[in-house]
mmCIF file of C-alpha atoms and ligand atoms in Angstrom:
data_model
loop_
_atom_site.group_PDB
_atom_site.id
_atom_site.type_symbol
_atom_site.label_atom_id
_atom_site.label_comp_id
_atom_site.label_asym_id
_atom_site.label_seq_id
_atom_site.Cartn_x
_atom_site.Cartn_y
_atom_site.Cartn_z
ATOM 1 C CA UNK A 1 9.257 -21.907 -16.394
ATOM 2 C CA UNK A 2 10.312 -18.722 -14.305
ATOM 3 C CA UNK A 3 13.275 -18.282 -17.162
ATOM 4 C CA UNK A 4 10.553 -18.049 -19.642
ATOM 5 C CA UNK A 5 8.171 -15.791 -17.605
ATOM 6 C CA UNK A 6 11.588 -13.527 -17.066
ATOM 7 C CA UNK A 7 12.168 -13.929 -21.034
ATOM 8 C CA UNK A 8 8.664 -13.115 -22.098
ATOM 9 C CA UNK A 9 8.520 -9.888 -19.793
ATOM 10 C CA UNK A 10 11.491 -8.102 -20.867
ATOM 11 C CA UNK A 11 10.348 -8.682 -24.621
ATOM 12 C CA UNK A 12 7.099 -6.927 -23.983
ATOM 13 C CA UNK A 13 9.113 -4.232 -21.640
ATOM 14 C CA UNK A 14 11.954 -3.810 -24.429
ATOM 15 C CA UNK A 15 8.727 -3.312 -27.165
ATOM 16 C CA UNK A 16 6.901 -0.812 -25.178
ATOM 17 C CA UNK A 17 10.152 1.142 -24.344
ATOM 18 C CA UNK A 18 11.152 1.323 -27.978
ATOM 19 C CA UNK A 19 7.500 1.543 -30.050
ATOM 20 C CA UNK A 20 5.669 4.060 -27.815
ATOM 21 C CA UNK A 21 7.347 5.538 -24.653
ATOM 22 C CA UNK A 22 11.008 6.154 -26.033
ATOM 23 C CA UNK A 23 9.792 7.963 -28.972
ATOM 24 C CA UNK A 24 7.070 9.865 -26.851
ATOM 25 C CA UNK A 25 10.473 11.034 -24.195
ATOM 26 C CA UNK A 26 11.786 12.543 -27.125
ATOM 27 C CA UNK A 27 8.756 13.902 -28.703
ATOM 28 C CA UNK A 28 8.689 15.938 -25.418
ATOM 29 C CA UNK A 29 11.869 17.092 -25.184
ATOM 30 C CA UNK A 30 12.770 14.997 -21.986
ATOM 31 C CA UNK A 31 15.502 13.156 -23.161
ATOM 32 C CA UNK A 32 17.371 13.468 -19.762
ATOM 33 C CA UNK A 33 14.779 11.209 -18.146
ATOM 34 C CA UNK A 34 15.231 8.279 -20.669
ATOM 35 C CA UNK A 35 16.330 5.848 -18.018
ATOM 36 C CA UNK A 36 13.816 6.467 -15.564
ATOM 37 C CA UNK A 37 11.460 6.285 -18.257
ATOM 38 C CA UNK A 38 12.829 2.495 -19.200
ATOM 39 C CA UNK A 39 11.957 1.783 -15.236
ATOM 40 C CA UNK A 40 9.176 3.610 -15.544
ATOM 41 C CA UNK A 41 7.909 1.055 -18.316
ATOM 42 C CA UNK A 42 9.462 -1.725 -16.025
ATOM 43 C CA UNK A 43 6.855 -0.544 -12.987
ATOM 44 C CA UNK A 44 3.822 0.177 -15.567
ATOM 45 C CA UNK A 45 4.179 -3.361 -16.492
ATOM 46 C CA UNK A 46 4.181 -4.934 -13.212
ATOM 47 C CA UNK A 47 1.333 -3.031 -12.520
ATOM 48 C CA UNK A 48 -0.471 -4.652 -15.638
ATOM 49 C CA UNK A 49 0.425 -8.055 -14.527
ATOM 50 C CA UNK A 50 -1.182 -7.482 -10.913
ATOM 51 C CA UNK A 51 -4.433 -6.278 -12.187
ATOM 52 C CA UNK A 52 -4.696 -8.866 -14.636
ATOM 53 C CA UNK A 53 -3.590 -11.924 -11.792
ATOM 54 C CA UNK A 54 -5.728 -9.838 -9.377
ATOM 55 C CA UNK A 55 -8.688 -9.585 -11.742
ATOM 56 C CA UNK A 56 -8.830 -13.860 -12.854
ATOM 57 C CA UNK A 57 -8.402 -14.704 -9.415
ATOM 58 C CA UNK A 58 -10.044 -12.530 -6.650
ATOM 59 C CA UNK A 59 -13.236 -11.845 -9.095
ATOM 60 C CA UNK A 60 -14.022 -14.877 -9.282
ATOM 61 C CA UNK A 61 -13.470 -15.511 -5.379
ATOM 62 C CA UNK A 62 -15.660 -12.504 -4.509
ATOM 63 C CA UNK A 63 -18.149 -13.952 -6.497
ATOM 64 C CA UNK A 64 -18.307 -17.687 -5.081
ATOM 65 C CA UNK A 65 -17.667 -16.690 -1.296
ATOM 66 C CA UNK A 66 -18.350 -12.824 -0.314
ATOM 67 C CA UNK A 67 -18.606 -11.268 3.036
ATOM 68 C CA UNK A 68 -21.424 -9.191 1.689
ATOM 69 C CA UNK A 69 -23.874 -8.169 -1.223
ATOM 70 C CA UNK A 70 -22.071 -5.259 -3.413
ATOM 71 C CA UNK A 71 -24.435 -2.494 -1.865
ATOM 72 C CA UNK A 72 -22.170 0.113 -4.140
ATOM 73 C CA UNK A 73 -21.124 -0.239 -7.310
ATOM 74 C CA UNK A 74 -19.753 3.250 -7.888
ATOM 75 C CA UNK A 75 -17.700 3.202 -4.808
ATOM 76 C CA UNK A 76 -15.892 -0.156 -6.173
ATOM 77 C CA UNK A 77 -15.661 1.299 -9.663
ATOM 78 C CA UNK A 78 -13.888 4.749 -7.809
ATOM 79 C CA UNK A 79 -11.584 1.832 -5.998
ATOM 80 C CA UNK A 80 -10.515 0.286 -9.406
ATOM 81 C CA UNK A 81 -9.816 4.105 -10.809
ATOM 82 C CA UNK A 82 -7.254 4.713 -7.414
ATOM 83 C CA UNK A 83 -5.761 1.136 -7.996
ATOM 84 C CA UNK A 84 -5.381 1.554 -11.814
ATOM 85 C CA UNK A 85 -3.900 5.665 -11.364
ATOM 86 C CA UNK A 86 -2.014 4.201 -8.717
ATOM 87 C CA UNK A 87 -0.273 1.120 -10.361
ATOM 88 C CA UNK A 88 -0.522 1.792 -14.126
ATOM 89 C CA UNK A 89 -0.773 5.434 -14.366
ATOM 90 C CA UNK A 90 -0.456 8.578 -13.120
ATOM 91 C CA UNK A 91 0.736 7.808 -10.248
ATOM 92 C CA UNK A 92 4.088 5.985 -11.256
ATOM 93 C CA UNK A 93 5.061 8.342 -13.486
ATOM 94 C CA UNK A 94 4.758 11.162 -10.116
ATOM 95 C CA UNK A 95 6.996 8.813 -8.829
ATOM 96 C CA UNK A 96 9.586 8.478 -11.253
ATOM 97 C CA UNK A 97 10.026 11.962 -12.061
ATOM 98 C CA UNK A 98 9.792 13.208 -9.034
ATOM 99 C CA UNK A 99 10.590 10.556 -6.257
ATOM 100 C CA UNK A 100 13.215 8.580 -8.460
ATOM 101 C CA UNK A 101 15.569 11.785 -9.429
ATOM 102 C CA UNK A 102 15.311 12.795 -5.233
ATOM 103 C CA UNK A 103 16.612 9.232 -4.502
ATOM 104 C CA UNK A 104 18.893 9.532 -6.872
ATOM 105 C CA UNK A 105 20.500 12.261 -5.134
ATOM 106 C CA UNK A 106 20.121 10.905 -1.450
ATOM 107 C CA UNK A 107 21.724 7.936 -2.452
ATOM 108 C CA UNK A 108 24.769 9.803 -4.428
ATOM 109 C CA UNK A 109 24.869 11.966 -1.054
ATOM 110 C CA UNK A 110 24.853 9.298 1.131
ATOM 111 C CA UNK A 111 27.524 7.512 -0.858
ATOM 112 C CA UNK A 112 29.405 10.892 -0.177
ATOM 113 C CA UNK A 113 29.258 10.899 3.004
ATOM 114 C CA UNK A 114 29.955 7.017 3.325
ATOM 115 C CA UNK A 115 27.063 5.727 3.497
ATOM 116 C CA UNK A 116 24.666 3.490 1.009
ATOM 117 C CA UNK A 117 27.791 1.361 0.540
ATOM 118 C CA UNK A 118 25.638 -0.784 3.281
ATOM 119 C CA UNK A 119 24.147 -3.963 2.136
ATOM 120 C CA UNK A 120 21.989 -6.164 4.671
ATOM 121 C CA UNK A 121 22.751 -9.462 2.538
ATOM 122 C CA UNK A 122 26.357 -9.045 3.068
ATOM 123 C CA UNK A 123 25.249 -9.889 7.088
ATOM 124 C CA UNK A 124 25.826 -13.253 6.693
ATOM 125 C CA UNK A 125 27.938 -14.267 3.504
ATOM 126 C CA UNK A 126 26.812 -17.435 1.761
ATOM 127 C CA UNK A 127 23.296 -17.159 3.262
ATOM 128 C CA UNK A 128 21.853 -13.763 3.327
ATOM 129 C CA UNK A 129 22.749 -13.115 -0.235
ATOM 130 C CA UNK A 130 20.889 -16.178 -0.867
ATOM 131 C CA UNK A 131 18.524 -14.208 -3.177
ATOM 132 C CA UNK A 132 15.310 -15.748 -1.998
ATOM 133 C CA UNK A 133 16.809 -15.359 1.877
ATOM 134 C CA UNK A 134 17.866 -11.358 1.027
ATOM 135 C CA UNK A 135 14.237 -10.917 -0.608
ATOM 136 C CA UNK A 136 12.474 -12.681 2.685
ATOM 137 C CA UNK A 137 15.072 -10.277 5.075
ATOM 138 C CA UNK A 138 14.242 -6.923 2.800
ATOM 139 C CA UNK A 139 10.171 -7.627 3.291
ATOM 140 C CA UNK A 140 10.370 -8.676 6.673
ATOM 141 C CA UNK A 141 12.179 -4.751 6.993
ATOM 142 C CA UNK A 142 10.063 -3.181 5.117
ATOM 143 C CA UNK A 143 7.339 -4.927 6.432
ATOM 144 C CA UNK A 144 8.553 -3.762 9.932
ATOM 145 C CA UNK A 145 8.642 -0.165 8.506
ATOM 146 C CA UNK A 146 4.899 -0.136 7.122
ATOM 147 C CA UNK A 147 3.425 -1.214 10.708
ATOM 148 C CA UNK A 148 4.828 2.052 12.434
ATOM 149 C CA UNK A 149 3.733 4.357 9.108
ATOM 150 C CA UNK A 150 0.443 2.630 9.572
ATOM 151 C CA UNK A 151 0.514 3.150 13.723
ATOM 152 C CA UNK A 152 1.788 6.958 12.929
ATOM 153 C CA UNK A 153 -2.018 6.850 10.651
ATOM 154 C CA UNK A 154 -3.828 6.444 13.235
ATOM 155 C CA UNK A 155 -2.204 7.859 16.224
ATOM 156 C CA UNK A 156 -1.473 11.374 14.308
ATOM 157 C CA UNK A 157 -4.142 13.092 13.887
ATOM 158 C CA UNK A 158 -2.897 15.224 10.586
ATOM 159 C CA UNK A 159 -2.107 11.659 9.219
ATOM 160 C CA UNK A 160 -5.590 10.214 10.428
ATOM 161 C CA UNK A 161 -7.299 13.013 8.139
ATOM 162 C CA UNK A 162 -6.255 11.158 5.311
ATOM 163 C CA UNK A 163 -6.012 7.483 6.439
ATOM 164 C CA UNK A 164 -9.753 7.751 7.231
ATOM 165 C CA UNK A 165 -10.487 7.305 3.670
ATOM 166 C CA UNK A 166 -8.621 4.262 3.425
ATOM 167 C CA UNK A 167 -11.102 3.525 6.204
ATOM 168 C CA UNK A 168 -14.198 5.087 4.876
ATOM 169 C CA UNK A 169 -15.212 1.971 2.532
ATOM 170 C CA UNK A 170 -18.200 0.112 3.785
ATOM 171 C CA UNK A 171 -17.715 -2.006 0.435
ATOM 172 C CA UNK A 172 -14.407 -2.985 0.625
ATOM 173 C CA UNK A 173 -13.406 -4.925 -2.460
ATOM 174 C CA UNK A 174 -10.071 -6.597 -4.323
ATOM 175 C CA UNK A 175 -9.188 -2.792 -5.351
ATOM 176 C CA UNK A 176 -10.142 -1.138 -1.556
ATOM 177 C CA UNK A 177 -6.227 -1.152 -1.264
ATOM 178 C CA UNK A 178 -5.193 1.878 -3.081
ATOM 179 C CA UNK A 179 -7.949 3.553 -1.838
ATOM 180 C CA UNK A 180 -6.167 6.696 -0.481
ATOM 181 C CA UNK A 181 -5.175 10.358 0.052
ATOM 182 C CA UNK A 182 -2.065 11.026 -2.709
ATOM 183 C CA UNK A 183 -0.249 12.561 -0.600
ATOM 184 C CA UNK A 184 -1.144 10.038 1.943
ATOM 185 C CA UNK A 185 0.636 7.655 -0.979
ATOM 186 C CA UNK A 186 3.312 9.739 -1.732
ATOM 187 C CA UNK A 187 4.730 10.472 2.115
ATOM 188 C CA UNK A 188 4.578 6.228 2.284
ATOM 189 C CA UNK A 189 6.767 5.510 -1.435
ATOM 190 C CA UNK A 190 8.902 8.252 -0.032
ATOM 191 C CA UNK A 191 9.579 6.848 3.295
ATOM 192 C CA UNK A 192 9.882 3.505 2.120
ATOM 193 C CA UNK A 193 12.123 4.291 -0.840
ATOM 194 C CA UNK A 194 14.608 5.755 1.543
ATOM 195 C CA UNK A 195 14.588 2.629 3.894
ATOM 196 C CA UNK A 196 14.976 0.630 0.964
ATOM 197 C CA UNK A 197 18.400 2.450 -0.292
ATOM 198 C CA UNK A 198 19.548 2.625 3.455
ATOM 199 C CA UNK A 199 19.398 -1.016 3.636
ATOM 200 C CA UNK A 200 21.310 -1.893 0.224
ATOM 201 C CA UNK A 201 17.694 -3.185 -1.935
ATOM 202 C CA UNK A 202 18.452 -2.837 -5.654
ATOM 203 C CA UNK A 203 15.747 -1.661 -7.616
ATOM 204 C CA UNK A 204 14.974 -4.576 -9.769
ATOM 205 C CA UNK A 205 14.752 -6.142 -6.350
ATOM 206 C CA UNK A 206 12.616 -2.841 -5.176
ATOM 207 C CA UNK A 207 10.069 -3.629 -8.156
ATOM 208 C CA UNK A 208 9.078 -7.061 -7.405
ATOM 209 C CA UNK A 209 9.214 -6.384 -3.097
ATOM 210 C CA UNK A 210 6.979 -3.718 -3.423
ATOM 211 C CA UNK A 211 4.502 -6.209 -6.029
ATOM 212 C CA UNK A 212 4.519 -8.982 -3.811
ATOM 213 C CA UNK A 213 3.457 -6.818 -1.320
ATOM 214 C CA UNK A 214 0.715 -5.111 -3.485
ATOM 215 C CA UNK A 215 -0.672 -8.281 -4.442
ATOM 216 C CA UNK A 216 -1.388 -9.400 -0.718
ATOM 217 C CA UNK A 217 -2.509 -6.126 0.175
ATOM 218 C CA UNK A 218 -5.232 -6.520 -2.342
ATOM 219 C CA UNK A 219 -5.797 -10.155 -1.586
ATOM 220 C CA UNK A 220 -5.975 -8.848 2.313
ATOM 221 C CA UNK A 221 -8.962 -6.085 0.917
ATOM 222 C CA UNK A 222 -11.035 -8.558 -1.147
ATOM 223 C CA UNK A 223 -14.516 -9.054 -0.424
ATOM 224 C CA UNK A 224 -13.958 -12.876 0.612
ATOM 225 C CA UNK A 225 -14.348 -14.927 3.725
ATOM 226 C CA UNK A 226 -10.909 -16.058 3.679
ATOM 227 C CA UNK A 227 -8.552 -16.853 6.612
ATOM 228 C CA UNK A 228 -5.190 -18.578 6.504
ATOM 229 C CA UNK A 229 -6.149 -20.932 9.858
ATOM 230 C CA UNK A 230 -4.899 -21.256 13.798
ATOM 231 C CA UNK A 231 -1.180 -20.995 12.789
ATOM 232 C CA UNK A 232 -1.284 -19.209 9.502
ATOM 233 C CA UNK A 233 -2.808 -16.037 10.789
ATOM 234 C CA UNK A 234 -0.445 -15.813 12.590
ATOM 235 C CA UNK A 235 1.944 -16.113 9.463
ATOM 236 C CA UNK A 236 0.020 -13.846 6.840
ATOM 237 C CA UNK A 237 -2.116 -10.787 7.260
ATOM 238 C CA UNK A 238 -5.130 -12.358 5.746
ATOM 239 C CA UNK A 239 -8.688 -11.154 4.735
ATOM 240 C CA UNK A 240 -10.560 -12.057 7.513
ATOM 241 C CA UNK A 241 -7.615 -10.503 10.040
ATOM 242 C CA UNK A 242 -6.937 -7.036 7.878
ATOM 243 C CA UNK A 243 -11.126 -7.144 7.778
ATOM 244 C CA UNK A 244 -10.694 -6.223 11.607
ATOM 245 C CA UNK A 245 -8.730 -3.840 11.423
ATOM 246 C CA UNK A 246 -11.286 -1.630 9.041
ATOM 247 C CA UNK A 247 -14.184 -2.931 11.659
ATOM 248 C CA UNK A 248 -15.948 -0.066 13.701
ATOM 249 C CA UNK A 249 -14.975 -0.147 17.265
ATOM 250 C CA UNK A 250 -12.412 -2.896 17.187
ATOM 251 C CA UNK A 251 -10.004 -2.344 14.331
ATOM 252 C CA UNK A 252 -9.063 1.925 14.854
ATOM 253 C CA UNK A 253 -10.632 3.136 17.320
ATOM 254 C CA UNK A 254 -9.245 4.044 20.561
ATOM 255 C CA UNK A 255 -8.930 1.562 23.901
ATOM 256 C CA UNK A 256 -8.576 1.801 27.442
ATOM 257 C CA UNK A 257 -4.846 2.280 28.360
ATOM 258 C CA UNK A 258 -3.138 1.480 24.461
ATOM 259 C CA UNK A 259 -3.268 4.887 23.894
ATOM 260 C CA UNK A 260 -2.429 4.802 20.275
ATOM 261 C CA UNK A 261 -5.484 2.256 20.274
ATOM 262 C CA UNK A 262 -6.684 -0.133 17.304
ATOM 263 C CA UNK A 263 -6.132 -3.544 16.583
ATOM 264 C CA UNK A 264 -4.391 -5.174 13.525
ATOM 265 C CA UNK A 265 -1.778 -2.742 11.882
ATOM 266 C CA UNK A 266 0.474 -5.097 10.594
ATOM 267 C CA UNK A 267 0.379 -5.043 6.515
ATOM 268 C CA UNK A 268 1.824 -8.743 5.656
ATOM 269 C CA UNK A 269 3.269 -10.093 8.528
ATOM 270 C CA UNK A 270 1.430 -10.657 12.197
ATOM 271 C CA UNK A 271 3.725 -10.976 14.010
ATOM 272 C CA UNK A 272 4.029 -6.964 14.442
ATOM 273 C CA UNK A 273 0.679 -7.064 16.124
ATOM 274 C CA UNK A 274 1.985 -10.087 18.699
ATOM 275 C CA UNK A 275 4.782 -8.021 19.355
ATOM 276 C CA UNK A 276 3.353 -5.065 20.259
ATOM 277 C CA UNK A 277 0.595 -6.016 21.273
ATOM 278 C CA UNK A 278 -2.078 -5.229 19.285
ATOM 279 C CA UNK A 279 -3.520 -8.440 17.980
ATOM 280 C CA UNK A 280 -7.334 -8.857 17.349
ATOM 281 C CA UNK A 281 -8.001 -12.540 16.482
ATOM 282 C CA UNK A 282 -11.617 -12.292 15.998
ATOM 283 C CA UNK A 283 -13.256 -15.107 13.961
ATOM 284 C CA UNK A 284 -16.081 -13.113 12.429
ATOM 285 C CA UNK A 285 -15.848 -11.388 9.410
ATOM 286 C CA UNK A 286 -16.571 -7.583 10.396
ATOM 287 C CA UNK A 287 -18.681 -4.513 8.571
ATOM 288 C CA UNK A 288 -16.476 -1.961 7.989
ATOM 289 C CA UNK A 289 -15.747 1.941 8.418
ATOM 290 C CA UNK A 290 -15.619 4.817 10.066
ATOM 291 C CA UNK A 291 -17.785 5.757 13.015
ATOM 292 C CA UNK A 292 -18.131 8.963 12.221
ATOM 293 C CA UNK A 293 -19.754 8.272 8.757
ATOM 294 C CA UNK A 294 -22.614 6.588 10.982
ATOM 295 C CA UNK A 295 -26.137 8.197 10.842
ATOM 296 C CA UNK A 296 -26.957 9.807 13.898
ATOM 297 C CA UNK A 297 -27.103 9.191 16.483
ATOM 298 C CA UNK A 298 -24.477 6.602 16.129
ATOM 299 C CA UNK A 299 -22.087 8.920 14.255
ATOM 300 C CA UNK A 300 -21.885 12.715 12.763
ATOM 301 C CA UNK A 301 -22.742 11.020 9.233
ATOM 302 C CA UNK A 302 -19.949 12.731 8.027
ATOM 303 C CA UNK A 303 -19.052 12.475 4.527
ATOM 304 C CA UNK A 304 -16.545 11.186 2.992
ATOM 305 C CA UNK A 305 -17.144 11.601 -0.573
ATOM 306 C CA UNK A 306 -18.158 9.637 -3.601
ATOM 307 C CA UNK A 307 -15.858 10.654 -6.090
ATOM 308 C CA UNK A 308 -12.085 10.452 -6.506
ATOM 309 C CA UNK A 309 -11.792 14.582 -6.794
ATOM 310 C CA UNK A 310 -14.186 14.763 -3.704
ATOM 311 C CA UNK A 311 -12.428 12.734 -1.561
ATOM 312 C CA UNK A 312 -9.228 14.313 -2.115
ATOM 313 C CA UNK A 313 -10.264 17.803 -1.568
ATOM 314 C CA UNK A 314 -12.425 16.447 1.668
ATOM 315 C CA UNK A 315 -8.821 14.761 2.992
ATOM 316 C CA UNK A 316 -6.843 18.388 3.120
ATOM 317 C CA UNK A 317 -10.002 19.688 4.406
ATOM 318 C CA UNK A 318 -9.972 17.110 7.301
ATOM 319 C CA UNK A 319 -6.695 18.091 8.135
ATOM 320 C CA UNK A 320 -7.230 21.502 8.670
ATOM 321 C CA UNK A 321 -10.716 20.740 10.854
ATOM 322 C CA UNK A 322 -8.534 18.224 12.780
ATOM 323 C CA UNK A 323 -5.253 19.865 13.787
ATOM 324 C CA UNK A 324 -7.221 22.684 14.930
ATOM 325 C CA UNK A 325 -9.298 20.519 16.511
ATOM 326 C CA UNK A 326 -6.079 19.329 18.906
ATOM 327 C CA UNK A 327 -4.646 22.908 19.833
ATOM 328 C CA UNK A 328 -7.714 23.860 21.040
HETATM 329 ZN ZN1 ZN B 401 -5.576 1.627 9.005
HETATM 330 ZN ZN1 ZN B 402 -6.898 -1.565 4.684
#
C-alpha cells in the first residue's frame, strides 16, 4: 500500500517537473536552478497532499464538534491564503532559491572544515538507522529546537512583534497555523534547516519531517474540542492543550517568578513543557488572543489587521514601537 502511495507520487512529481515547471526554468533563463526546482516540485506537492488530507478531515471535524461559532469568515479565508502561500506557493519557492542555495553552501563549508560528515543514526548502528527509529530521533530534535524558537517568541520582544499575530486570531481554525509574520517564517526554516544538516537529516527525509509536523500543527489549530486523554497529552500537543497556549492570561502572558512566562510552548511533543516547567493542563477549551486587542478597558484594542498586506506591514511596525519601547 505505502509502495503504491510512493509509486503514484513520484509519477505525478516526474509529470509536473517535465510538462510545466522544467520547461517554465528554461523559459526563464534559470537553468542553473533545475534541481532545486525538481525539489521544489517535490515540496509543492506535499503541500497539495496536506491541504487536501487537512481539508476531508478537519472540515468535517470543525463542523460536527467546534469550540465556537465562526464569528469571522474573512479572517479564516486570510488563514487559508497564509497556509496555501506558505505550503504551495510563494513561499516555497523563497525558500528554494534563496534558503536551499545558502544551505547548500553551509553544508559544502562545513564539510570543509570537517564537519556535516555527522550523522545522528550512525549513534547506535543496527538501531538508530532503523529508518522509522532515525525519523522518531530527528523530530524529537527538531522538536526540541522549535520549543526554544517558540520560548525566544515570546520572551524577545523584537520576536514577540511578530509572533503576536500568530496570536492575534480569536477564530482560530485548521489553517490558524501558518498564520504569521514572513520573516517570522523565514528566521524559523532557516534555523531549522541548519539544525537539520548539523545533525546528518537528508532531505527526502527533511520533506516528510517537516509534513508530519505541519499536519499536527494544523490538527493542534483546528477549531475542535479534541484532546488526546490523561496520558496522551502528555504524548501529543493536542487541540485542546496548544488551545491554551493562544488563551488570554494563561497561555503568553507573563507569571510571577517564570520570567519568560506562558504556558504550553511545546509544538508536538509535551514533554518540553514537563521539563521545563511550563505545563498548563487545563481541561477547558479557552477563547483566544491577545490582550492587547481587548476593548478598553480590558486592553488598548490594538489592531492587528484584517488583511494579509496589513498585517505584515503592522508586524515591522510593532517592532519598531516595541524595541524602543525596552531602551527606554
Ligand atoms: Zn506562541
Ligand atoms: Zn499556535
Amino acid at each position: 500500500m505505502m509502495q503504491v502511495v510512493v509509486d503514484l507520487f513520484s509519477a505525478a512529481q516526474g509529470w509536473l517537473f517535465e510538462t510545466v515547471v522544467q520547461p517554465l526554468v528554461f523559459q526563464l533563463d534559470l537553468g542553473e536552478y533545475v534541481e532545486e526546482a525538481f525539489t521544489g516540485t517535490e515540496w509543492f506537492l506535499v503541500g497539495v497532499c496536506e491541504l487536501a488530507i487537512l481539508f476531508v478531515i478537519l472540515r468535517p471535524l470543525e463542523a460536527m464538534i467546534p469550540v465556537h461559532a465562526i464569528t469571522d469568515k474573512r479572517a479564516r479565508w486570510n488563514d487559508f491564503i497564509y497556509t496555501a502561500l506558505h505550503r504551495l506557493g510563494a513561499f516555497s519557492i523563497l525558500v528554494f532559491f534563496l534558503l536551499d542555495p545558502l544551505l547548500a553552501s553551509l553544508t559544502e563549508l562545513l564539510h570543509l572544515e570537517g564537519w556535516g560528515s555527522f550523522n545522528l543514526d550512525d549513534l547506535w548502528p543496527g538501531v538508530t538507522d532503523q529508518p522509522l527509529v532515525s525519523f522518531l530521533i530527528y523530530l524529537v530534535v527538531l522538536d526540541f529546537c522549535d520549543y526554544w524558537y517558540h520560548r525566544a517568541q515570546h520572551g524577545w520582544r523584537w520576536l514577540w512583534a511578530l509572533h503576536s499575530l500568530h496570536h492575534s486570531q480569536e477564530n482560530m481554525n485548521l489553517w490558524s497555523d501558518d498564520r504569521n509574520h514572513v520573516l517570522d517564517d523565514l528566521l524559523r526554516d532557516v534555523l531549522m534547516g541548519v539544525v537539520a544538516i548539523g545533525i546528518g537529516v537528508q532531505p527526502g527525509e527533511y520533506v516528510l519531517l517537516v509534513s508530519a509536523s505541519r499536519m499536527l500543527q494544523s490538527l493542534q489549530h483546528a477549531n475542535v474540542r479534541i484532546h488526546f486523554g490523561r496520558l496522551g497529552e502528555y504524548l501529543l500537543v493536542s487541540p485542546r492543550f496548544h488551545r491554551m497556549h493562544h488563551a488570554i492570561g494563561i497561555g503568553h502572558e507573563s507569571h510571577g517568578k517564570n520570567s519568560l512566562g506562558g504556558h504550553n510552548f511545546a509544538v508536538l511533543f509535551p514533554i518540553w513543557d514537563v521539563l521545563f516547567r511550563t505545563t498548563h493542563f487545563g481541561q477547558g477549551f479557552a477563547m483566544t488572543g491577545v490582550r492587547d486587542q481587548l476593548p478598553p478597558p480590558a486592553g488598548k484594542g490594538r489592531n492587528y489587521g484584517r488583511g494579509f498586506w496589513a498585517q505584515q506591514w503592522l508586524g515591522l511596525k510593532r517592532i519598531v514601537e516595541f524595541t524602543r519601547r525596552s531602551t527606554r
